[in-house]
Coordinates of C-alpha atoms in Angstrom, one line a residue:
M1466 CA 0.3 20.5 23.8
S1467 CA -2.5 19.6 21.5
T1468 CA -3.9 16.3 21.4
V1469 CA -4.4 14.4 18.1
R1470 CA -8.0 13.1 17.9
Y1471 CA -8.9 11.0 15.0
K1472 CA -12.5 10.9 13.7
K1473 CA -13.9 8.0 11.9
I1474 CA -14.8 8.8 8.2
F1475 CA -16.0 5.6 6.8
E1476 CA -15.4 1.8 6.9
I1477 CA -15.2 -0.9 4.1
K1478 CA -15.3 -4.6 5.0
I1479 CA -15.9 -7.9 3.3
T1480 CA -18.2 -10.8 4.7
H1481 CA -18.5 -14.4 3.2
G1482 CA -21.1 -17.0 4.3
Y1483 CA -18.7 -19.9 3.8
F1484 CA -16.7 -19.0 6.9
S1485 CA -18.3 -19.6 10.2
T1486 CA -17.3 -16.2 11.6
L1487 CA -18.2 -14.5 8.2
I1488 CA -14.7 -13.2 8.0
P1489 CA -13.2 -14.1 4.6
E1490 CA -9.6 -15.7 5.3
D1491 CA -8.7 -15.8 1.6
L1492 CA -9.4 -12.3 0.6
N1493 CA -7.4 -9.1 0.9
I1494 CA -8.4 -5.4 0.6
L1495 CA -5.6 -3.5 -1.3
F1496 CA -5.5 0.4 -1.4
G1497 CA -5.5 1.9 -5.0
P1498 CA -3.3 4.7 -6.2
I1499 CA -6.0 7.5 -5.4
T1500 CA -6.5 6.2 -1.9
Q1501 CA -2.8 5.9 -1.1
D1502 CA -2.5 9.5 -2.5
I1503 CA -5.4 10.8 -0.1
M1504 CA -4.0 9.1 3.0
R1505 CA -0.5 10.5 2.4
R1506 CA -1.6 14.1 1.5
F1507 CA -4.3 14.5 4.1
D1508 CA -3.1 12.6 7.3
I1509 CA -5.7 9.9 7.0
Q1510 CA -5.1 6.9 9.2
V1511 CA -6.4 3.4 8.9
K1512 CA -7.2 0.7 11.3
R1513 CA -7.1 -2.8 9.5
T1514 CA -8.4 -6.2 10.6
L1515 CA -8.3 -9.3 8.3
S1516 CA -11.4 -8.2 6.5
N1517 CA -12.1 -4.8 7.6
C1518 CA -10.6 -1.2 6.9
S1519 CA -11.6 1.9 9.1
F1520 CA -10.4 5.4 7.9
Y1521 CA -9.8 8.2 10.3
M1522 CA -9.1 11.9 9.8
N1523 CA -6.9 14.1 12.0
S1524 CA -9.1 17.3 11.8
E1525 CA -11.2 19.4 14.0
S1526 CA -13.7 19.8 11.1
S1527 CA -16.9 17.9 10.6
I1528 CA -16.6 14.9 8.4
I1529 CA -18.8 16.7 5.8
D1530 CA -16.6 19.7 5.7
F1531 CA -13.5 17.2 5.5
I1532 CA -14.8 15.5 2.7
N1533 CA -15.8 18.5 0.8
H1534 CA -12.3 19.9 1.2
L1535 CA -10.8 16.7 -0.3
D1536 CA -13.3 17.1 -3.1
S1537 CA -12.1 20.8 -3.9
E1538 CA -8.4 19.6 -3.7
L1539 CA -8.6 16.4 -5.8
T1540 CA -9.4 15.7 -9.3
Q1541 CA -11.0 12.3 -8.4
N1542 CA -13.9 12.2 -6.1
Y1543 CA -13.6 8.8 -4.5
F1544 CA -11.5 6.3 -2.8
D1545 CA -10.3 3.3 -4.7
F1546 CA -9.5 -0.2 -3.5
Y1547 CA -8.9 -3.6 -5.1
I1548 CA -9.7 -7.2 -3.8
E1549 CA -7.3 -9.8 -4.1
I1550 CA -8.0 -13.4 -4.0
K1551 CA -5.6 -15.6 -2.0
S1552 CA -7.1 -19.1 -2.4
P1553 CA -7.2 -21.0 -5.4
Y1554 CA -10.6 -22.5 -4.2
F1555 CA -12.4 -19.1 -3.8
Y1556 CA -14.7 -19.8 -6.9
N1557 CA -15.5 -23.3 -5.8
Y1558 CA -17.0 -22.2 -2.4
T1559 CA -18.3 -18.7 -3.6
Q1560 CA -21.7 -18.1 -5.2
I1561 CA -20.2 -16.1 -8.2
D1562 CA -20.2 -16.4 -12.0
L1563 CA -17.3 -18.7 -13.1
D1564 CA -16.5 -16.2 -16.3
T1565 CA -13.0 -15.5 -15.5
Q1566 CA -12.8 -12.9 -18.3
Q1567 CA -15.0 -10.4 -16.2
S1568 CA -13.7 -8.8 -13.3
I1569 CA -16.1 -7.3 -10.8
L1570 CA -16.6 -3.5 -10.0
Y1571 CA -18.3 -2.3 -6.8
E1572 CA -19.6 1.3 -6.6
S1573 CA -21.1 3.1 -3.7
R1574 CA -23.1 5.2 -6.2
S1575 CA -24.7 2.3 -7.9
A1576 CA -28.4 2.1 -8.0
D1577 CA -28.3 -1.8 -7.3
N1578 CA -26.8 -1.3 -4.0
T1579 CA -29.1 -2.2 -0.8
F1580 CA -29.3 -0.4 2.5
T1581 CA -29.6 -1.5 6.2
E1582 CA -29.7 0.7 9.3
T1583 CA -25.9 0.6 9.4
S1584 CA -24.8 -0.4 6.2
I1585 CA -24.6 0.0 2.6
V1586 CA -24.3 -3.3 1.0
L1587 CA -22.5 -2.9 -2.6
N1588 CA -23.7 -5.3 -5.3
P1589 CA -21.4 -6.3 -8.0
I1590 CA -21.1 -4.7 -11.6
Q1591 CA -19.8 -7.0 -14.1
H1592 CA -17.1 -5.4 -16.4
H1593 CA -13.8 -6.1 -17.8
L1594 CA -10.7 -4.5 -16.2
S1595 CA -7.8 -4.2 -18.5
S1596 CA -5.6 -2.1 -15.9
T1597 CA -5.5 -4.6 -13.3
D1598 CA -5.3 -8.4 -12.6
K1599 CA -7.0 -8.3 -9.6
F1600 CA -10.4 -10.0 -8.8
A1601 CA -12.6 -6.8 -8.1
E1602 CA -12.4 -3.0 -7.9
V1603 CA -14.2 -0.9 -5.3
N1604 CA -14.9 2.7 -5.6
I1605 CA -16.4 4.8 -2.6
Y1606 CA -17.5 8.3 -3.8
F1607 CA -17.1 11.4 -1.5
Q1608 CA -20.8 12.2 -1.7
D1609 CA -21.9 8.8 -0.6
I1610 CA -19.7 9.2 2.5
I1611 CA -21.2 12.6 3.1
D1612 CA -24.9 11.1 2.5
A1613 CA -24.2 8.3 5.0
V1614 CA -21.8 9.9 7.8
D1615 CA -19.7 7.2 9.7
A1616 CA -20.8 4.8 6.9
E1617 CA -20.1 1.2 6.7
F1618 CA -19.8 -0.1 3.1
V1619 CA -20.2 -3.9 2.9
I1620 CA -19.1 -6.4 0.3
A1621 CA -21.0 -9.6 1.1
F1622 CA -20.3 -12.9 -0.6
E1623 CA -22.6 -15.9 -0.3
S1624 CA -21.6 -19.5 -0.1
R1625 CA -22.0 -21.5 -3.2
A1626 CA -24.8 -24.1 -3.0
T1627 CA -23.8 -27.6 -4.9
Y1628 CA -25.6 -30.9 -5.0
W1629 CA -23.8 -33.2 -2.7
Q1630 CA -23.0 -36.4 -4.6
Y1631 CA -22.0 -39.3 -2.4
F1632 CA -20.2 -42.4 -3.9
I1633 CA -20.5 -45.3 -1.4
I1634 CA -17.9 -47.8 -2.2
D1635 CA -18.3 -51.0 -0.4
R1636 CA -15.1 -52.9 0.5
S1637 CA -16.4 -54.4 3.7
D1638 CA -18.3 -57.6 4.9
F1639 CA -21.5 -55.6 5.0
H1640 CA -22.3 -56.2 1.3
L1641 CA -24.6 -53.3 1.0
K1642 CA -27.9 -54.0 -0.7
Q1643 CA -29.7 -50.6 -1.0
P1644 CA -28.0 -47.9 0.9
H1645 CA -29.9 -44.7 1.9
I1646 CA -28.9 -41.5 3.4
I1647 CA -31.0 -40.0 6.2
S1648 CA -31.0 -36.4 7.6
D1649 CA -32.1 -35.1 10.9
Q1650 CA -33.1 -32.0 9.2
D1651 CA -35.5 -31.4 6.2
I1652 CA -33.1 -32.6 3.7
S1653 CA -33.7 -35.6 1.4
F1654 CA -31.8 -37.7 -1.1
Q1655 CA -32.3 -39.5 -4.3
P1656 CA -32.7 -43.3 -4.2
P1657 CA -29.3 -45.0 -4.7
K1658 CA -27.8 -45.8 -8.2
L1659 CA -25.2 -48.3 -9.1
V1660 CA -22.6 -46.6 -11.1
T1661 CA -19.0 -47.0 -12.1
T1662 CA -16.7 -44.0 -11.0
Q1663 CA -14.2 -42.4 -13.3
Q1664 CA -11.6 -44.6 -11.4
G1665 CA -13.4 -47.7 -12.6
V1666 CA -14.6 -48.6 -9.2
Q1667 CA -18.2 -50.0 -8.7
A1668 CA -20.2 -47.7 -6.1
F1669 CA -23.8 -46.4 -5.0
E1670 CA -24.3 -43.1 -6.1
I1671 CA -26.6 -41.0 -3.9
I1672 CA -27.2 -37.3 -4.6
S1673 CA -28.9 -34.6 -2.5
E1674 CA -32.6 -33.5 -3.8
M1675 CA -31.6 -29.9 -3.7
P1676 CA -28.4 -27.9 -3.5
L1677 CA -26.7 -27.4 -0.2
K1678 CA -24.6 -24.4 1.1
L1679 CA -20.9 -25.2 1.1
S1680 CA -19.4 -24.2 4.6
Q1681 CA -16.0 -24.3 6.3
Q1682 CA -17.5 -26.4 9.1
H1683 CA -20.0 -29.1 8.3
H1684 CA -23.5 -28.0 9.6
Y1685 CA -25.4 -31.0 8.4
T1686 CA -25.9 -34.5 10.0
F1687 CA -26.4 -37.2 7.5
S1688 CA -26.3 -41.1 8.5
L1689 CA -26.0 -43.9 6.1
Y1690 CA -28.4 -46.8 6.4
D1691 CA -28.9 -50.0 4.5
V1692 CA -32.1 -52.2 3.9
I1693 CA -32.5 -55.1 6.1
T1694 CA -33.5 -58.4 4.4
D1695 CA -32.9 -60.6 7.1
N1696 CA -34.9 -59.8 10.3
S1697 CA -32.6 -61.9 12.3
E1698 CA -29.6 -59.7 11.5
S1699 CA -30.7 -56.9 13.7
P1700 CA -34.1 -57.5 15.4
N1701 CA -34.1 -54.1 17.2
E1702 CA -34.2 -52.3 13.8
S1703 CA -35.9 -54.7 11.6
S1704 CA -39.3 -52.9 12.2
Q1705 CA -38.0 -50.0 10.4
G1706 CA -36.5 -52.0 7.7
L1707 CA -33.0 -50.3 8.0
K1708 CA -29.8 -50.8 9.6
K1709 CA -27.4 -47.9 10.4
I1710 CA -23.9 -48.2 8.7
I1711 CA -22.4 -44.9 9.6
N1712 CA -23.8 -42.5 12.1
S1713 CA -22.2 -39.2 10.7
L1714 CA -21.0 -39.0 7.0
P1715 CA -18.3 -36.3 6.2
G1716 CA -19.7 -33.2 4.5
A1717 CA -18.5 -31.7 1.0
N1718 CA -15.1 -30.3 0.5
A1719 CA -14.9 -27.0 -1.3
N1720 CA -11.6 -28.0 -2.8
L1721 CA -13.5 -30.3 -5.2
I1722 CA -16.6 -29.5 -7.2
T1723 CA -17.6 -30.6 -10.6
L1724 CA -19.9 -28.9 -13.2
K1725 CA -22.2 -30.4 -15.6
E1726 CA -24.9 -29.0 -18.0
E1727 CA -28.5 -30.2 -17.5
N1728 CA -31.3 -28.8 -19.6
G1729 CA -29.3 -25.9 -20.5
K1730 CA -28.4 -25.1 -16.9
Q1731 CA -25.1 -25.4 -15.0
I1732 CA -25.4 -27.9 -12.2
F1733 CA -22.7 -27.9 -9.4
L1734 CA -21.9 -31.1 -7.8
S1735 CA -19.7 -31.9 -4.8
P1736 CA -18.3 -35.5 -4.9
I1737 CA -17.9 -37.3 -1.7
Y1738 CA -16.3 -40.7 -1.6
I1739 CA -17.1 -43.1 1.2
Y1740 CA -15.3 -46.3 1.5
I1741 CA -16.8 -48.9 3.8

């Protein structure tokens, strides 16, 4: 009785910097019609995880011979895939163009791809897809599998960076005078401005000096302070002139970002409302 031994041909996977594990929970890899036909006709098996698909052949041949055999039998010389978005907030937390009229194409033969010792990182090609409503199309060509045997083709998304826009709304007995946000890292914030929110509420607006990466888990530590005008109020802190109001502020929520034009550039803001 012969034993079936599958050999790994190639692997396709997606990573995303927004997620702490780099595993994108809101994306799905779908097999295109060409890939489905190849799998059915040539006994190719797939091992799937949440963001990873590994393809295996049932053949005693080498991977190169097997791929060359596919090439001789088929009219198309690539595996095709689609990427499906499952979250309405994907564009919020992903560093990507918001032009929804353009779908994205990833191809293993693109000259814009980058390489590591173990991976081929596929970089996007903007184009319009009229044949599908999916977010992106991915084509892995036979020759590129041959050129990098047991290759790992990676699509890597970066987390969007936004300016964190805190609105401090004082409903307490503190009667804030000039609140400041201080970080334990090399991150600074603009001086506070007294503004009226869209809801008609008066608030102190404090915005980060630089855009900060959004993440599923908040990695920054920001504390809210206010200036001290009466030294007798807090003698232990009066030498610094500041009094701590909140030890750890909540971070930006990817479900809510706003966009504004500034000097011809798009500026992304993450509003965060703090009630005291």
